[in-house]
Amino acid sequence: MKTIKNYLVLLVFLIATVAVFGQENKAHQKIDYKTGDPATWPAELDAVRAAPKNHKILMENDQVRVLEVSLAPDEKEPLHYHKWPSVLYIQEAGDFIDYDSEGKVIFDTRKLPEPLSLPLTMQKEPEAPHAVVNLSKTKPIRLIRVELKPQSSNKNTTIIDGLYKAFSAGDIPAVLGAMDANILWNEAEGNRYADGNPYTGPDAVLNGVFSRIGADHEYFKLEYIELHEMSNNKVLATLRYNAKVKETGKTYNAQAAHLWTLKNGKVSAFQQYVDTKKLYDAMGNQ
């Protein structure tokens, strides 16, 4: 069933892409949604995070995130944004209003010279924080949104992305395999694992950092990872730690940054930056 669903989603994507780029859509030309710089929008307002009831992930990979979007009759969705360009395939909708973060009307279907002709396909740029209100008392809003992720040509970013995916999957051998034999690994000052700085070589990182993290935590997750290409073969990752400490039973959600340096396709250096007070408050003096 999952395979069939993915096939249907991809089919919708292909239909949407052909429709958008193969012909003009008059209704689309009349809709002027606000955009802006997604880098300035708070992570907690991402559509899936801020309005999960209305945005269900059907499929996600390095190229796209496919969302099933729905609003019940007379429903207003929470404020949220879409940080990537999108292709929309609107299957069903009555009248609706879209408001920006200040409550100003971005778009009102009742102002169109003629009703939207459905099904409707359109292409959209990143959308700043907004919220749609379904004005219909009987008809839901249903659409498929295919968000088009930026494709990096930087090999270093691809390597680090693969490293994080391996870590999230628990594939520690793959993570260690991405490291140079003489990697220099530094934990943030004030972090208890910084007592061995700098850790030299993959085995030192495994025994001095990874094994201790596993022993100290009931779970330790890396979330909301964003990769930023830097000069001089460096990649900056901004992310959050979502973790629970075994001994104290306390949890923490800490903002962090990782600076990676690569050489000949391998990680040669790592520097961690993190809110160490949150870690200390949760872990105590273990």
Coordinates of C-alpha atoms in Angstrom, one line a residue:
M1 CA 0.0 0.0 0.0
K2 CA 2.8 2.4 0.9
T3 CA 4.5 1.7 -2.5
I4 CA 1.2 2.5 -4.3
K5 CA 0.8 5.7 -2.3
N6 CA 4.3 6.8 -3.2
Y7 CA 3.7 6.0 -6.9
L8 CA 0.5 8.1 -6.9
V9 CA 2.3 11.0 -5.2
L10 CA 5.1 10.9 -7.8
L11 CA 2.4 10.7 -10.5
V12 CA 0.8 13.8 -9.1
F13 CA 4.1 15.5 -9.0
L14 CA 4.8 14.8 -12.7
I15 CA 1.3 16.0 -13.7
A16 CA 1.8 19.1 -11.6
T17 CA 5.2 19.9 -13.1
V18 CA 4.0 19.4 -16.7
A19 CA 1.0 21.6 -16.1
V20 CA 2.9 24.4 -14.5
F21 CA 5.7 24.6 -17.0
G22 CA 3.7 23.6 -20.0
Q23 CA 1.0 26.2 -19.9
E24 CA 0.0 29.5 -18.3
N25 CA -2.5 29.4 -15.5
K26 CA -4.6 32.6 -15.4
A27 CA -5.8 31.9 -11.9
H28 CA -2.2 31.6 -10.7
Q29 CA -1.3 35.0 -12.3
K30 CA -4.0 36.7 -10.1
I31 CA -2.6 35.3 -6.8
D32 CA 0.2 37.3 -5.3
Y33 CA 1.4 35.5 -2.2
K34 CA 4.0 37.1 0.1
T35 CA 7.5 35.6 0.1
G36 CA 10.8 36.8 1.6
D37 CA 14.0 35.3 3.1
P38 CA 13.3 31.9 4.6
A39 CA 16.5 32.1 6.6
T40 CA 14.8 34.8 8.8
W41 CA 11.7 32.7 9.6
P42 CA 11.7 30.8 13.0
A43 CA 12.0 27.0 12.7
E44 CA 9.0 26.4 14.9
L45 CA 6.7 27.9 12.2
D46 CA 7.6 25.4 9.5
A47 CA 4.3 24.0 8.2
V48 CA 4.7 20.4 9.5
R49 CA 5.8 21.6 12.9
A50 CA 3.4 24.5 13.4
A51 CA 0.3 23.0 11.7
P52 CA 0.8 19.2 11.8
K53 CA -3.0 18.5 11.7
N54 CA -3.2 20.3 8.3
H55 CA 0.1 19.1 6.8
K56 CA 0.8 15.4 6.5
I57 CA 4.1 14.2 5.0
L58 CA 3.4 11.6 2.3
M59 CA 7.0 11.3 1.2
E60 CA 10.3 13.1 1.9
N61 CA 13.8 12.7 0.5
D62 CA 16.8 14.9 -0.5
Q63 CA 14.9 16.4 -3.4
V64 CA 11.3 16.9 -2.3
R65 CA 8.9 16.9 0.6
V66 CA 5.4 15.9 -0.5
L67 CA 2.6 17.1 1.8
E68 CA -1.1 16.2 1.9
V69 CA -2.8 19.5 2.9
S70 CA -6.3 19.6 4.3
L71 CA -8.7 22.0 6.1
A72 CA -12.1 21.0 7.3
P73 CA -15.1 23.2 6.6
D74 CA -15.0 26.4 8.6
E75 CA -11.5 25.7 9.9
K76 CA -8.6 28.1 10.3
E77 CA -5.1 26.6 10.2
P78 CA -2.3 27.8 12.6
L79 CA 0.2 30.3 11.4
H80 CA 3.0 28.6 9.4
Y81 CA 5.4 29.0 6.4
H82 CA 6.7 27.1 3.5
K83 CA 10.5 27.7 3.1
W84 CA 10.9 26.0 -0.3
P85 CA 9.4 26.7 -3.7
S86 CA 6.4 24.4 -4.3
V87 CA 4.1 22.9 -6.9
L88 CA 0.5 22.7 -5.7
Y89 CA -2.3 20.4 -7.1
I90 CA -5.5 21.7 -5.6
Q91 CA -8.1 19.0 -5.6
E92 CA -11.0 20.5 -3.8
A93 CA -11.8 23.9 -2.3
G94 CA -14.6 26.4 -1.8
D95 CA -14.0 30.1 -0.9
F96 CA -11.1 30.8 1.5
I97 CA -9.0 33.7 2.8
D98 CA -5.3 33.7 3.4
Y99 CA -3.9 36.0 6.1
D100 CA -0.3 37.1 6.7
S101 CA 1.3 37.1 10.2
E102 CA -0.1 40.5 10.9
G103 CA -3.7 39.5 10.1
K104 CA -3.7 41.3 6.8
V105 CA -5.5 39.6 3.8
I106 CA -3.1 38.2 1.3
F107 CA -5.7 36.6 -0.9
D108 CA -9.5 36.2 -0.9
T109 CA -11.1 33.9 -3.5
R110 CA -14.3 36.0 -3.3
K111 CA -12.4 38.9 -4.9
L112 CA -11.6 36.9 -8.1
P113 CA -13.5 37.9 -11.2
E114 CA -14.5 34.2 -11.6
P115 CA -14.3 31.2 -9.3
L116 CA -11.2 29.0 -9.3
S117 CA -11.4 26.2 -11.8
L118 CA -10.6 22.9 -10.1
P119 CA -8.5 20.8 -10.1
L120 CA -5.9 23.5 -10.3
T121 CA -2.1 23.3 -10.6
M122 CA 0.2 26.2 -9.7
Q123 CA 3.8 27.0 -8.8
K124 CA 4.7 29.1 -5.8
E125 CA 7.8 30.6 -4.3
P126 CA 8.6 30.2 -0.6
E127 CA 5.6 31.5 1.4
A128 CA 6.2 33.7 4.5
P129 CA 4.2 33.0 7.6
H130 CA 0.5 32.9 6.8
A131 CA -2.8 31.1 7.8
V132 CA -5.7 30.0 5.6
V133 CA -9.3 30.1 6.7
N134 CA -11.8 27.8 4.9
L135 CA -15.0 29.9 4.5
S136 CA -17.0 27.0 3.3
K137 CA -19.5 25.4 5.8
T138 CA -19.6 22.2 3.8
K139 CA -16.6 21.8 1.5
P140 CA -13.1 20.9 2.7
I141 CA -9.9 22.2 1.2
R142 CA -7.7 19.3 -0.2
L143 CA -4.4 19.6 -2.1
I144 CA -1.1 18.0 -2.6
R145 CA 2.0 20.3 -2.1
V146 CA 5.3 19.2 -3.5
E147 CA 8.1 21.3 -1.9
L148 CA 11.2 21.5 -4.0
K149 CA 14.3 21.4 -1.8
P150 CA 17.5 23.2 -3.0
Q151 CA 20.0 20.9 -4.6
S152 CA 23.6 21.5 -3.5
S153 CA 26.5 21.1 -5.8
N154 CA 28.8 21.1 -2.9
K155 CA 30.2 17.6 -2.3
N156 CA 31.1 18.4 1.3
T157 CA 27.5 19.2 2.2
T158 CA 26.4 15.9 0.7
I159 CA 29.0 14.1 2.9
I160 CA 27.9 15.8 6.1
D161 CA 24.2 15.2 5.2
G162 CA 25.0 11.5 4.8
L163 CA 26.9 11.5 8.1
Y164 CA 23.9 12.9 10.0
K165 CA 21.5 10.4 8.4
A166 CA 23.8 7.5 9.4
F167 CA 23.9 8.8 13.0
S168 CA 20.1 9.1 13.1
A169 CA 19.8 5.5 11.8
G170 CA 22.3 4.3 14.5
D171 CA 24.9 3.4 11.9
I172 CA 27.9 4.5 13.9
P173 CA 30.4 2.5 11.7
A174 CA 29.3 4.6 8.8
V175 CA 29.8 7.8 10.8
L176 CA 33.3 6.8 11.8
G177 CA 34.0 5.8 8.3
A178 CA 33.4 9.4 7.1
M179 CA 36.2 10.6 9.4
D180 CA 39.8 11.1 8.5
A181 CA 42.2 8.8 10.4
N182 CA 43.7 11.8 12.1
I183 CA 40.5 13.8 12.7
L184 CA 40.6 16.4 15.5
W185 CA 37.3 16.4 17.4
N186 CA 36.5 19.2 20.0
E187 CA 33.4 19.3 22.2
A188 CA 32.1 22.6 23.4
E189 CA 33.9 24.1 26.4
G190 CA 31.8 23.4 29.5
N191 CA 30.4 20.2 28.0
R192 CA 31.4 17.2 30.2
Y193 CA 32.7 15.4 27.1
A194 CA 35.2 18.1 26.5
D195 CA 37.5 16.6 29.1
G196 CA 39.3 14.7 26.3
N197 CA 39.6 17.6 23.9
P198 CA 41.0 17.3 21.3
Y199 CA 40.0 13.7 20.5
T200 CA 42.3 12.4 17.8
G201 CA 41.2 9.7 15.4
P202 CA 37.8 7.9 15.0
D203 CA 38.4 5.5 17.9
A204 CA 39.0 8.3 20.3
V205 CA 35.7 9.9 19.2
L206 CA 33.9 6.6 19.6
N207 CA 35.2 5.9 23.1
G208 CA 35.4 9.4 24.4
V209 CA 32.2 10.9 23.0
F210 CA 29.7 8.5 21.2
S211 CA 29.9 5.7 23.8
R212 CA 29.6 8.1 26.7
I213 CA 26.6 9.8 25.1
G214 CA 24.9 6.4 24.7
A215 CA 25.7 5.4 28.3
D216 CA 24.4 8.6 29.7
H217 CA 21.2 9.0 27.7
E218 CA 17.9 7.1 27.4
Y219 CA 17.6 8.8 24.0
F220 CA 19.7 11.4 22.2
K221 CA 18.2 12.8 18.9
L222 CA 19.5 15.4 16.5
E223 CA 16.6 17.5 15.1
Y224 CA 15.9 20.4 12.7
I225 CA 19.3 20.0 11.0
E226 CA 20.2 22.8 8.5
L227 CA 23.4 22.6 6.6
H228 CA 25.2 25.8 5.4
E229 CA 28.0 25.7 2.9
M230 CA 31.1 27.6 4.0
S231 CA 34.4 28.5 2.4
N232 CA 37.7 26.6 2.9
N233 CA 36.0 23.2 2.8
K234 CA 33.8 23.8 5.9
V235 CA 30.2 23.0 6.5
L236 CA 28.2 24.6 9.3
A237 CA 25.2 22.7 10.7
T238 CA 22.6 24.3 12.9
L239 CA 20.4 21.9 14.9
R240 CA 18.8 21.0 18.2
Y241 CA 19.5 18.2 20.7
N242 CA 16.4 16.4 22.0
A243 CA 17.6 14.1 24.8
K244 CA 16.7 12.4 28.1
V245 CA 19.3 11.7 30.7
K246 CA 19.2 8.2 32.3
E247 CA 20.4 9.0 35.8
T248 CA 18.4 12.1 36.5
G249 CA 15.4 11.4 34.2
K250 CA 15.5 14.9 33.0
T251 CA 15.1 16.0 29.4
Y252 CA 16.7 18.8 27.5
N253 CA 16.1 20.5 24.1
A254 CA 19.2 22.5 23.3
Q255 CA 20.2 24.7 20.4
A256 CA 23.6 23.6 18.9
A257 CA 25.9 24.2 16.0
H258 CA 28.6 22.0 14.5
L259 CA 31.5 23.2 12.4
W260 CA 32.9 20.5 10.1
T261 CA 36.1 20.7 8.2
L262 CA 36.7 18.3 5.3
K263 CA 39.9 17.2 3.5
N264 CA 39.9 14.9 0.5
G265 CA 36.3 13.8 1.1
K266 CA 36.8 13.0 4.8
V267 CA 36.0 14.9 8.0
S268 CA 39.3 16.2 9.3
A269 CA 38.0 18.4 12.1
F270 CA 34.9 19.0 14.2
Q271 CA 34.0 21.8 16.6
Q272 CA 30.8 21.7 18.7
Y273 CA 28.9 24.8 20.0
V274 CA 26.0 24.2 22.3
D275 CA 24.0 25.6 25.2
T276 CA 26.0 23.8 27.9
K277 CA 23.9 25.2 30.7
K278 CA 20.9 23.2 29.5
L279 CA 23.1 20.1 29.4
Y280 CA 24.5 20.8 32.9
D281 CA 21.0 21.4 34.3
A282 CA 19.8 18.1 33.0
M283 CA 22.9 16.0 33.7
G284 CA 24.0 17.5 37.0
N285 CA 27.4 16.5 38.3
Q286 CA 27.5 12.9 37.0

